[in-house]
PDB file of C-alpha atoms and ligand atoms in Angstrom:
ATOM      1  CA  MET A 189     -37.291  12.747 -19.860  1.00 97.00           C
ATOM      2  CA  ILE A 190     -40.117  14.260 -21.906  1.00 98.00           C
ATOM      3  CA  ARG A 191     -39.462  15.615 -25.384  1.00 98.00           C
ATOM      4  CA  ILE A 192     -41.758  18.447 -26.483  1.00 98.00           C
ATOM      5  CA  LEU A 193     -41.842  19.826 -30.023  1.00 98.00           C
ATOM      6  CA  ALA A 194     -42.882  23.460 -30.585  1.00 98.00           C
ATOM      7  CA  ILE A 195     -43.844  24.474 -34.114  1.00 98.00           C
ATOM      8  CA  CYS A 196     -44.432  28.007 -35.297  1.00 90.00           C
ATOM      9  CA  ASP A 197     -46.288  30.038 -36.879  1.00 96.00           C
ATOM     10  CA  ILE A 198     -48.212  27.856 -39.339  1.00 97.00           C
ATOM     11  CA  VAL A 199     -49.166  30.198 -42.179  1.00 96.00           C
ATOM     12  CA  GLY A 200     -52.072  29.537 -44.545  1.00 94.00           C
ATOM     13  CA  LEU A 201     -52.835  26.555 -46.698  1.00 94.00           C
ATOM     14  CA  LEU A 202     -49.249  25.787 -47.630  1.00 95.00           C
ATOM     15  CA  GLY A 203     -48.088  25.890 -44.003  1.00 96.00           C
ATOM     16  CA  CYS A 204     -50.972  23.635 -42.900  1.00 97.00           C
ATOM     17  CA  ARG A 205     -50.453  21.190 -45.779  1.00 96.00           C
ATOM     18  CA  THR A 206     -46.711  20.988 -45.132  1.00 97.00           C
ATOM     19  CA  VAL A 207     -47.276  20.225 -41.449  1.00 98.00           C
ATOM     20  CA  HIS A 208     -50.001  17.713 -42.329  1.00 98.00           C
ATOM     21  CA  GLU A 209     -47.742  15.832 -44.725  1.00 97.00           C
ATOM     22  CA  ASN A 210     -44.621  15.788 -42.565  1.00 98.00           C
ATOM     23  CA  LEU A 211     -45.354  16.035 -38.853  1.00 98.00           C
ATOM     24  CA  GLU A 212     -45.788  12.305 -38.272  1.00 98.00           C
ATOM     25  CA  LYS A 213     -42.359  11.611 -39.856  1.00 98.00           C
ATOM     26  CA  ILE A 214     -40.700  14.314 -37.725  1.00 98.00           C
ATOM     27  CA  LYS A 215     -42.353  12.963 -34.567  1.00 98.00           C
ATOM     28  CA  ASN A 216     -41.109   9.453 -35.277  1.00 98.00           C
ATOM     29  CA  LYS A 217     -37.609  10.508 -36.267  1.00 98.00           C
ATOM     30  CA  TYR A 218     -37.047  12.614 -33.124  1.00 98.00           C
ATOM     31  CA  ASN A 219     -39.130  10.554 -30.646  1.00 98.00           C
ATOM     32  CA  ILE A 220     -41.436  13.436 -29.834  1.00 98.00           C
ATOM     33  CA  ASP A 221     -43.864  12.975 -26.912  1.00 98.00           C
ATOM     34  CA  PHE A 222     -46.017  16.076 -27.307  1.00 98.00           C
ATOM     35  CA  VAL A 223     -46.572  18.761 -29.964  1.00 98.00           C
ATOM     36  CA  ILE A 224     -47.392  22.445 -29.419  1.00 98.00           C
ATOM     37  CA  ALA A 225     -48.033  24.582 -32.514  1.00 98.00           C
ATOM     38  CA  ASN A 226     -48.888  28.218 -33.001  1.00 98.00           C
ATOM     39  CA  GLY A 227     -51.991  28.273 -35.184  1.00 98.00           C
ATOM     40  CA  GLU A 228     -53.076  31.910 -35.232  1.00 96.00           C
ATOM     41  CA  ASN A 229     -52.177  32.315 -38.927  1.00 95.00           C
ATOM     42  CA  SER A 230     -53.402  28.921 -40.108  1.00 96.00           C
ATOM     43  CA  ALA A 231     -56.670  30.012 -41.755  1.00 95.00           C
ATOM     44  CA  VAL A 232     -56.957  31.264 -45.303  1.00 90.00           C
ATOM     45  CA  GLY A 233     -56.841  35.052 -44.908  1.00 85.00           C
ATOM     46  CA  ASN A 234     -55.095  34.825 -41.515  1.00 89.00           C
ATOM     47  CA  GLY A 235     -56.454  34.061 -38.070  1.00 95.00           C
ATOM     48  CA  ILE A 236     -57.592  30.595 -37.081  1.00 97.00           C
ATOM     49  CA  THR A 237     -60.836  28.728 -37.811  1.00 97.00           C
ATOM     50  CA  GLN A 238     -62.386  25.466 -36.614  1.00 97.00           C
ATOM     51  CA  LYS A 239     -61.451  23.947 -39.982  1.00 97.00           C
ATOM     52  CA  SER A 240     -57.763  24.917 -39.823  1.00 97.00           C
ATOM     53  CA  ALA A 241     -57.532  23.893 -36.146  1.00 98.00           C
ATOM     54  CA  GLU A 242     -59.057  20.451 -36.754  1.00 98.00           C
ATOM     55  CA  TYR A 243     -56.835  19.922 -39.786  1.00 98.00           C
ATOM     56  CA  LEU A 244     -53.771  20.560 -37.608  1.00 98.00           C
ATOM     57  CA  PHE A 245     -55.025  18.279 -34.828  1.00 98.00           C
ATOM     58  CA  SER A 246     -55.486  15.523 -37.410  1.00 98.00           C
ATOM     59  CA  ALA A 247     -51.843  16.087 -38.426  1.00 98.00           C
ATOM     60  CA  GLY A 248     -50.701  15.207 -34.887  1.00 98.00           C
ATOM     61  CA  VAL A 249     -50.664  18.569 -33.081  1.00 98.00           C
ATOM     62  CA  ASP A 250     -51.684  18.224 -29.401  1.00 98.00           C
ATOM     63  CA  VAL A 251     -52.289  21.864 -28.511  1.00 98.00           C
ATOM     64  CA  LEU A 252     -52.618  25.064 -30.560  1.00 98.00           C
ATOM     65  CA  THR A 253     -51.513  28.423 -29.214  1.00 98.00           C
ATOM     66  CA  GLY A 254     -52.625  31.851 -30.372  1.00 97.00           C
ATOM     67  CA  GLY A 255     -51.687  35.501 -30.502  1.00 96.00           C
ATOM     68  CA  ASN A 256     -52.898  38.786 -31.932  1.00 95.00           C
ATOM     69  CA  HIS A 257     -54.955  37.109 -34.728  1.00 95.00           C
ATOM     70  CA  THR A 258     -56.800  34.587 -32.533  1.00 95.00           C
ATOM     71  CA  PHE A 259     -60.041  36.557 -32.484  1.00 95.00           C
ATOM     72  CA  LYS A 260     -60.107  37.464 -36.181  1.00 94.00           C
ATOM     73  CA  TRP A 261     -63.085  35.206 -37.053  1.00 94.00           C
ATOM     74  CA  GLN A 262     -66.242  35.766 -35.003  1.00 93.00           C
ATOM     75  CA  LYS A 263     -67.519  32.234 -35.683  1.00 92.00           C
ATOM     76  CA  PHE A 264     -64.380  30.701 -34.169  1.00 96.00           C
ATOM     77  CA  ILE A 265     -64.820  32.317 -30.746  1.00 96.00           C
ATOM     78  CA  ASP A 266     -67.490  29.871 -29.548  1.00 95.00           C
ATOM     79  CA  TYR A 267     -65.400  26.900 -30.626  1.00 97.00           C
ATOM     80  CA  LEU A 268     -62.330  28.364 -28.889  1.00 97.00           C
ATOM     81  CA  ASP A 269     -64.302  28.930 -25.710  1.00 96.00           C
ATOM     82  CA  LYS A 270     -65.223  25.243 -25.482  1.00 95.00           C
ATOM     83  CA  SER A 271     -61.904  23.840 -26.667  1.00 96.00           C
ATOM     84  CA  GLN A 272     -59.586  21.964 -24.328  1.00 97.00           C
ATOM     85  CA  LYS A 273     -56.850  21.946 -26.991  1.00 98.00           C
ATOM     86  CA  ILE A 274     -56.552  25.601 -28.022  1.00 98.00           C
ATOM     87  CA  ILE A 275     -55.272  28.474 -25.917  1.00 98.00           C
ATOM     88  CA  ARG A 276     -55.131  32.239 -26.459  1.00 98.00           C
ATOM     89  CA  PRO A 277     -52.873  34.746 -24.662  1.00 98.00           C
ATOM     90  CA  ALA A 278     -53.545  34.633 -20.921  1.00 98.00           C
ATOM     91  CA  ASN A 279     -53.083  38.379 -20.478  1.00 98.00           C
ATOM     92  CA  TYR A 280     -56.362  39.288 -22.233  1.00 98.00           C
ATOM     93  CA  PRO A 281     -58.879  40.985 -19.906  1.00 97.00           C
ATOM     94  CA  GLU A 282     -60.763  38.803 -17.451  1.00 95.00           C
ATOM     95  CA  GLY A 283     -63.866  37.259 -19.009  1.00 95.00           C
ATOM     96  CA  THR A 284     -62.335  36.933 -22.499  1.00 97.00           C
ATOM     97  CA  PRO A 285     -63.533  33.691 -24.154  1.00 97.00           C
ATOM     98  CA  GLY A 286     -61.132  30.751 -24.143  1.00 97.00           C
ATOM     99  CA  ASN A 287     -58.283  29.657 -21.877  1.00 97.00           C
ATOM    100  CA  GLY A 288     -54.882  31.250 -21.453  1.00 98.00           C
ATOM    101  CA  PHE A 289     -53.384  27.967 -20.273  1.00 97.00           C
ATOM    102  CA  LEU A 290     -54.323  24.304 -20.151  1.00 97.00           C
ATOM    103  CA  GLU A 291     -53.103  21.201 -18.362  1.00 97.00           C
ATOM    104  CA  PHE A 292     -52.085  18.047 -20.238  1.00 97.00           C
ATOM    105  CA  ASN A 293     -50.862  14.606 -19.288  1.00 96.00           C
ATOM    106  CA  ILE A 294     -47.759  13.183 -20.929  1.00 96.00           C
ATOM    107  CA  LYS A 295     -46.175   9.889 -19.875  1.00 95.00           C
ATOM    108  CA  ASN A 296     -47.832  10.165 -16.444  1.00 94.00           C
ATOM    109  CA  SER A 297     -46.583  13.703 -15.911  1.00 96.00           C
ATOM    110  CA  LYS A 298     -48.736  16.805 -15.810  1.00 96.00           C
ATOM    111  CA  ILE A 299     -47.675  19.762 -17.875  1.00 96.00           C
ATOM    112  CA  TYR A 300     -49.000  23.261 -18.271  1.00 97.00           C
ATOM    113  CA  VAL A 301     -48.935  24.987 -21.648  1.00 98.00           C
ATOM    114  CA  ILE A 302     -49.341  28.743 -21.279  1.00 98.00           C
ATOM    115  CA  ASN A 303     -49.808  31.374 -23.992  1.00 98.00           C
ATOM    116  CA  MET A 304     -48.795  34.973 -23.334  1.00 98.00           C
ATOM    117  CA  SER A 305     -48.701  38.051 -25.549  1.00 98.00           C
ATOM    118  CA  GLY A 306     -46.024  40.720 -25.590  1.00 98.00           C
ATOM    119  CA  VAL A 307     -47.156  44.321 -25.181  1.00 98.00           C
ATOM    120  CA  VAL A 308     -44.429  46.123 -27.138  1.00 97.00           C
ATOM    121  CA  TYR A 309     -45.712  47.029 -30.674  1.00 96.00           C
ATOM    122  CA  LEU A 310     -48.771  44.835 -30.008  1.00 95.00           C
ATOM    123  CA  GLU A 311     -52.192  45.217 -28.371  1.00 93.00           C
ATOM    124  CA  ALA A 312     -51.871  46.819 -24.909  1.00 94.00           C
ATOM    125  CA  LEU A 313     -52.877  43.746 -22.895  1.00 97.00           C
ATOM    126  CA  SER A 314     -51.962  43.407 -19.232  1.00 98.00           C
ATOM    127  CA  CYS A 315     -48.321  43.030 -18.202  1.00 98.00           C
ATOM    128  CA  PRO A 316     -47.101  39.557 -19.250  1.00 98.00           C
ATOM    129  CA  ILE A 317     -44.705  39.345 -16.283  1.00 98.00           C
ATOM    130  CA  ALA A 318     -47.405  40.112 -13.691  1.00 98.00           C
ATOM    131  CA  CYS A 319     -49.866  37.776 -15.430  1.00 98.00           C
ATOM    132  CA  LEU A 320     -47.435  34.845 -15.601  1.00 98.00           C
ATOM    133  CA  ASP A 321     -46.328  35.451 -11.987  1.00 98.00           C
ATOM    134  CA  LYS A 322     -49.975  35.050 -10.930  1.00 97.00           C
ATOM    135  CA  ILE A 323     -50.433  31.842 -12.943  1.00 97.00           C
ATOM    136  CA  LEU A 324     -47.239  30.329 -11.493  1.00 97.00           C
ATOM    137  CA  GLU A 325     -48.387  31.177  -7.987  1.00 96.00           C
ATOM    138  CA  LYS A 326     -51.548  29.111  -8.563  1.00 92.00           C
ATOM    139  CA  THR A 327     -49.839  26.162 -10.263  1.00 92.00           C
ATOM    140  CA  LYS A 328     -46.925  25.437  -7.922  1.00 90.00           C
ATOM    141  CA  ASN A 329     -47.777  21.722  -7.808  1.00 91.00           C
ATOM    142  CA  ILE A 330     -47.032  21.243 -11.510  1.00 94.00           C
ATOM    143  CA  LYS A 331     -43.354  21.032 -12.416  1.00 94.00           C
ATOM    144  CA  ILE A 332     -43.426  21.240 -16.209  1.00 97.00           C
ATOM    145  CA  LYS A 333     -44.510  24.578 -17.650  1.00 98.00           C
ATOM    146  CA  ILE A 334     -44.022  25.607 -21.270  1.00 98.00           C
ATOM    147  CA  ILE A 335     -44.713  29.154 -22.453  1.00 98.00           C
ATOM    148  CA  ASP A 336     -45.433  30.405 -25.977  1.00 98.00           C
ATOM    149  CA  PHE A 337     -44.551  34.100 -25.723  1.00 98.00           C
ATOM    150  CA  HIS A 338     -46.169  35.667 -28.771  1.00 98.00           C
ATOM    151  CA  ALA A 339     -44.301  38.954 -29.078  1.00 98.00           C
ATOM    152  CA  GLU A 340     -42.660  41.340 -31.495  1.00 97.00           C
ATOM    153  CA  ALA A 341     -39.730  42.893 -29.628  1.00 98.00           C
ATOM    154  CA  THR A 342     -36.646  40.753 -29.099  1.00 98.00           C
ATOM    155  CA  ALA A 343     -35.639  42.604 -25.919  1.00 98.00           C
ATOM    156  CA  GLU A 344     -39.072  42.015 -24.382  1.00 98.00           C
ATOM    157  CA  LYS A 345     -38.733  38.307 -25.147  1.00 98.00           C
ATOM    158  CA  ARG A 346     -35.239  37.966 -23.708  1.00 98.00           C
ATOM    159  CA  ALA A 347     -36.141  39.946 -20.582  1.00 98.00           C
ATOM    160  CA  MET A 348     -39.121  37.638 -20.068  1.00 98.00           C
ATOM    161  CA  GLY A 349     -36.824  34.606 -20.428  1.00 98.00           C
ATOM    162  CA  PHE A 350     -34.393  35.845 -17.787  1.00 98.00           C
ATOM    163  CA  TYR A 351     -37.134  36.925 -15.371  1.00 98.00           C
ATOM    164  CA  PHE A 352     -38.700  33.454 -15.424  1.00 98.00           C
ATOM    165  CA  ASP A 353     -35.441  31.493 -15.641  1.00 98.00           C
ATOM    166  CA  GLY A 354     -35.664  28.625 -13.159  1.00 98.00           C
ATOM    167  CA  LYS A 355     -39.420  29.123 -12.612  1.00 97.00           C
ATOM    168  CA  ILE A 356     -40.578  27.513 -15.874  1.00 98.00           C
ATOM    169  CA  SER A 357     -39.287  24.655 -18.037  1.00 98.00           C
ATOM    170  CA  ALA A 358     -39.167  26.432 -21.387  1.00 98.00           C
ATOM    171  CA  ILE A 359     -40.176  29.659 -23.075  1.00 98.00           C
ATOM    172  CA  PHE A 360     -40.219  30.071 -26.836  1.00 98.00           C
ATOM    173  CA  GLY A 361     -41.050  33.140 -28.899  1.00 98.00           C
ATOM    174  CA  THR A 362     -43.516  33.269 -31.769  1.00 98.00           C
ATOM    175  CA  HIS A 363     -45.055  35.986 -34.003  1.00 97.00           C
ATOM    176  CA  THR A 364     -42.122  37.422 -36.010  1.00 97.00           C
ATOM    177  CA  HIS A 365     -42.041  34.415 -38.403  1.00 97.00           C
ATOM    178  CA  VAL A 366     -38.242  34.649 -38.465  1.00 98.00           C
ATOM    179  CA  GLN A 367     -36.277  31.941 -36.681  1.00 98.00           C
ATOM    180  CA  THR A 368     -33.518  33.173 -34.354  1.00 98.00           C
ATOM    181  CA  SER A 369     -30.362  31.219 -33.542  1.00 98.00           C
ATOM    182  CA  ASP A 370     -30.162  32.070 -29.825  1.00 98.00           C
ATOM    183  CA  GLU A 371     -31.581  28.831 -28.442  1.00 98.00           C
ATOM    184  CA  GLU A 372     -30.006  28.115 -25.070  1.00 98.00           C
ATOM    185  CA  ILE A 373     -30.505  26.805 -21.579  1.00 98.00           C
ATOM    186  CA  LEU A 374     -30.478  29.846 -19.284  1.00 98.00           C
ATOM    187  CA  PRO A 375     -28.368  29.702 -16.059  1.00 98.00           C
ATOM    188  CA  ASN A 376     -31.199  28.394 -13.846  1.00 98.00           C
ATOM    189  CA  GLY A 377     -32.409  25.665 -16.201  1.00 98.00           C
ATOM    190  CA  THR A 378     -35.078  27.225 -18.443  1.00 98.00           C
ATOM    191  CA  ALA A 379     -34.858  26.523 -22.184  1.00 98.00           C
ATOM    192  CA  TYR A 380     -35.137  29.706 -24.233  1.00 98.00           C
ATOM    193  CA  ILE A 381     -35.336  30.889 -27.879  1.00 98.00           C
ATOM    194  CA  THR A 382     -36.430  34.343 -29.067  1.00 98.00           C
ATOM    195  CA  ASP A 383     -38.452  33.075 -32.053  1.00 98.00           C
ATOM    196  CA  ILE A 384     -38.929  29.628 -33.490  1.00 98.00           C
ATOM    197  CA  GLY A 385     -39.855  30.840 -36.998  1.00 97.00           C
ATOM    198  CA  MET A 386     -42.553  29.933 -39.526  1.00 97.00           C
ATOM    199  CA  CYS A 387     -44.152  27.093 -41.473  1.00 97.00           C
ATOM    200  CA  GLY A 388     -45.143  28.031 -44.985  1.00 96.00           C
ATOM    201  CA  ALA A 389     -43.732  29.473 -48.196  1.00 95.00           C
ATOM    202  CA  VAL A 390     -39.945  29.803 -48.306  1.00 95.00           C
ATOM    203  CA  TYR A 391     -39.987  32.601 -50.919  1.00 93.00           C
ATOM    204  CA  SER A 392     -42.390  34.884 -49.091  1.00 93.00           C
ATOM    205  CA  VAL A 393     -42.526  37.885 -46.786  1.00 91.00           C
ATOM    206  CA  LEU A 394     -43.495  36.166 -43.523  1.00 92.00           C
ATOM    207  CA  GLY A 395     -45.796  33.874 -45.547  1.00 89.00           C
ATOM    208  CA  VAL A 396     -47.302  36.631 -47.716  1.00 89.00           C
ATOM    209  CA  LYS A 397     -46.684  36.855 -51.497  1.00 90.00           C
ATOM    210  CA  PRO A 398     -43.642  39.173 -51.888  1.00 90.00           C
ATOM    211  CA  GLU A 399     -45.219  41.253 -54.703  1.00 90.00           C
ATOM    212  CA  ILE A 400     -48.148  42.179 -52.435  1.00 89.00           C
ATOM    213  CA  ALA A 401     -45.919  43.078 -49.489  1.00 90.00           C
ATOM    214  CA  ILE A 402     -43.696  45.197 -51.779  1.00 92.00           C
ATOM    215  CA  LYS A 403     -46.666  46.984 -53.398  1.00 92.00           C
ATOM    216  CA  ARG A 404     -48.071  47.862 -49.989  1.00 90.00           C
ATOM    217  CA  MET A 405     -44.694  49.144 -48.851  1.00 90.00           C
ATOM    218  CA  LYS A 406     -44.157  51.274 -51.987  1.00 92.00           C
ATOM    219  CA  ASN A 407     -47.660  52.691 -52.463  1.00 92.00           C
ATOM    220  CA  LYS A 408     -48.643  53.091 -48.791  1.00 90.00           C
ATOM    221  CA  ILE A 409     -52.176  52.002 -49.696  1.00 87.00           C
ATOM    222  CA  PRO A 410     -53.695  49.145 -47.658  1.00 81.00           C
ATOM    223  CA  LEU A 411     -53.844  45.940 -49.640  1.00 82.00           C
ATOM    224  CA  ARG A 412     -55.253  42.559 -48.684  1.00 79.00           C
ATOM    225  CA  PHE A 413     -52.399  40.215 -47.825  1.00 78.00           C
ATOM    226  CA  GLU A 414     -52.521  36.883 -49.613  1.00 79.00           C
ATOM    227  CA  HIS A 415     -50.496  33.914 -48.505  1.00 79.00           C
ATOM    228  CA  ASP A 416     -48.180  32.296 -50.989  1.00 75.00           C
ATOM    229  CA  ASN A 417     -49.515  28.758 -51.432  1.00 79.00           C
ATOM    230  CA  PHE A 418     -47.039  27.371 -53.941  1.00 77.00           C
ATOM    231  CA  GLY A 419     -43.347  26.630 -54.295  1.00 87.00           C
ATOM    232  CA  PRO A 420     -40.935  25.321 -51.681  1.00 95.00           C
ATOM    233  CA  SER A 421     -42.197  25.321 -48.118  1.00 96.00           C
ATOM    234  CA  LYS A 422     -40.616  24.920 -44.711  1.00 97.00           C
ATOM    235  CA  ILE A 423     -41.254  23.789 -41.180  1.00 98.00           C
ATOM    236  CA  GLU A 424     -39.324  25.582 -38.442  1.00 98.00           C
ATOM    237  CA  CYS A 425     -39.497  24.322 -34.879  1.00 98.00           C
ATOM    238  CA  VAL A 426     -37.573  23.401 -31.738  1.00 98.00           C
ATOM    239  CA  TYR A 427     -37.748  20.553 -29.325  1.00 98.00           C
ATOM    240  CA  PHE A 428     -37.103  20.685 -25.588  1.00 98.00           C
ATOM    241  CA  ASP A 429     -36.035  17.809 -23.394  1.00 98.00           C
ATOM    242  CA  ILE A 430     -37.494  18.277 -19.928  1.00 98.00           C
ATOM    243  CA  ASP A 431     -36.677  16.372 -16.749  1.00 98.00           C
ATOM    244  CA  GLU A 432     -40.067  15.383 -15.346  1.00 95.00           C
ATOM    245  CA  ILE A 433     -38.809  15.278 -11.734  1.00 95.00           C
ATOM    246  CA  THR A 434     -37.277  18.748 -11.560  1.00 97.00           C
ATOM    247  CA  GLY A 435     -39.154  20.401 -14.449  1.00 97.00           C
ATOM    248  CA  LYS A 436     -35.815  21.798 -15.702  1.00 98.00           C
ATOM    249  CA  ALA A 437     -34.742  21.734 -19.330  1.00 98.00           C
ATOM    250  CA  LEU A 438     -32.014  19.280 -20.284  1.00 98.00           C
ATOM    251  CA  ASP A 439     -31.675  20.301 -23.931  1.00 98.00           C
ATOM    252  CA  ILE A 440     -33.087  22.540 -26.647  1.00 98.00           C
ATOM    253  CA  LYS A 441     -32.622  21.805 -30.336  1.00 98.00           C
ATOM    254  CA  ARG A 442     -33.586  24.098 -33.212  1.00 98.00           C
ATOM    255  CA  LEU A 443     -34.767  22.516 -36.478  1.00 98.00           C
ATOM    256  CA  ARG A 444     -35.607  23.652 -40.041  1.00 98.00           C
ATOM    257  CA  PHE A 445     -36.937  21.410 -42.797  1.00 98.00           C
ATOM    258  CA  ILE A 446     -37.291  22.549 -46.417  1.00 97.00           C
ATOM    259  CA  PHE A 447     -39.628  20.740 -48.852  1.00 96.00           C
ATOM    260  CA  ASP A 448     -39.654  21.274 -52.644  1.00 90.00           C
TER     261      ASP A 448
HETATM  262 FE1  LIG B1022     -48.936  37.113 -34.420  1.00 62.84          FE
END
């Protein structure tokens, strides 16, 4: 059995610091073999940078996934393109820098981590179902496949889960920054959760200072979002237990840790 932890979405300095200070303890307590984290909000001012990525790797993250903010910083694109530890949604147009999926080795088993973006209320990338179908066709020899489905609409996420049930080991949602309580093993053995949540400020609007989010909502005038970097913080995540012979999920457990 392989136990994989998925952490989401790490927001700003407080989210990064909280993961840095606590990930090792969580890994030891739950006997985690491999860590996937969504890092597309980890930089100051959103997006992801080399500095925020390396800080999270030094905390014990094995692979970082992305989403709609992956390409926010021009300077990061070169680094992403060469990285064998960061992925961006696979359904970007052909020729986009970076990888949509990467292969890793855990306890003598090969696993594929795949990043996919939803297309409802997000950038109109290619169809995530068709794109993932193509990837699965090419990677039949690898049993364990874990998908970060970075998407807004809950129905799109659940439909994706049912379509790929039995064809992948686990699919978890990211992007909304709100943890859902629908973690389950689908009928054909795929672990599923609509959204695994957020790491960062507890008293915030998806990681952003509430007063800024409220002002923007009331005045309708664009305002630069600032992350809340103080006060209690949280780590929200799930772990999956995967049978390395069949590639099916044995268990999914949702976790939330609050730090003062
Ligand atoms: Fe996002």
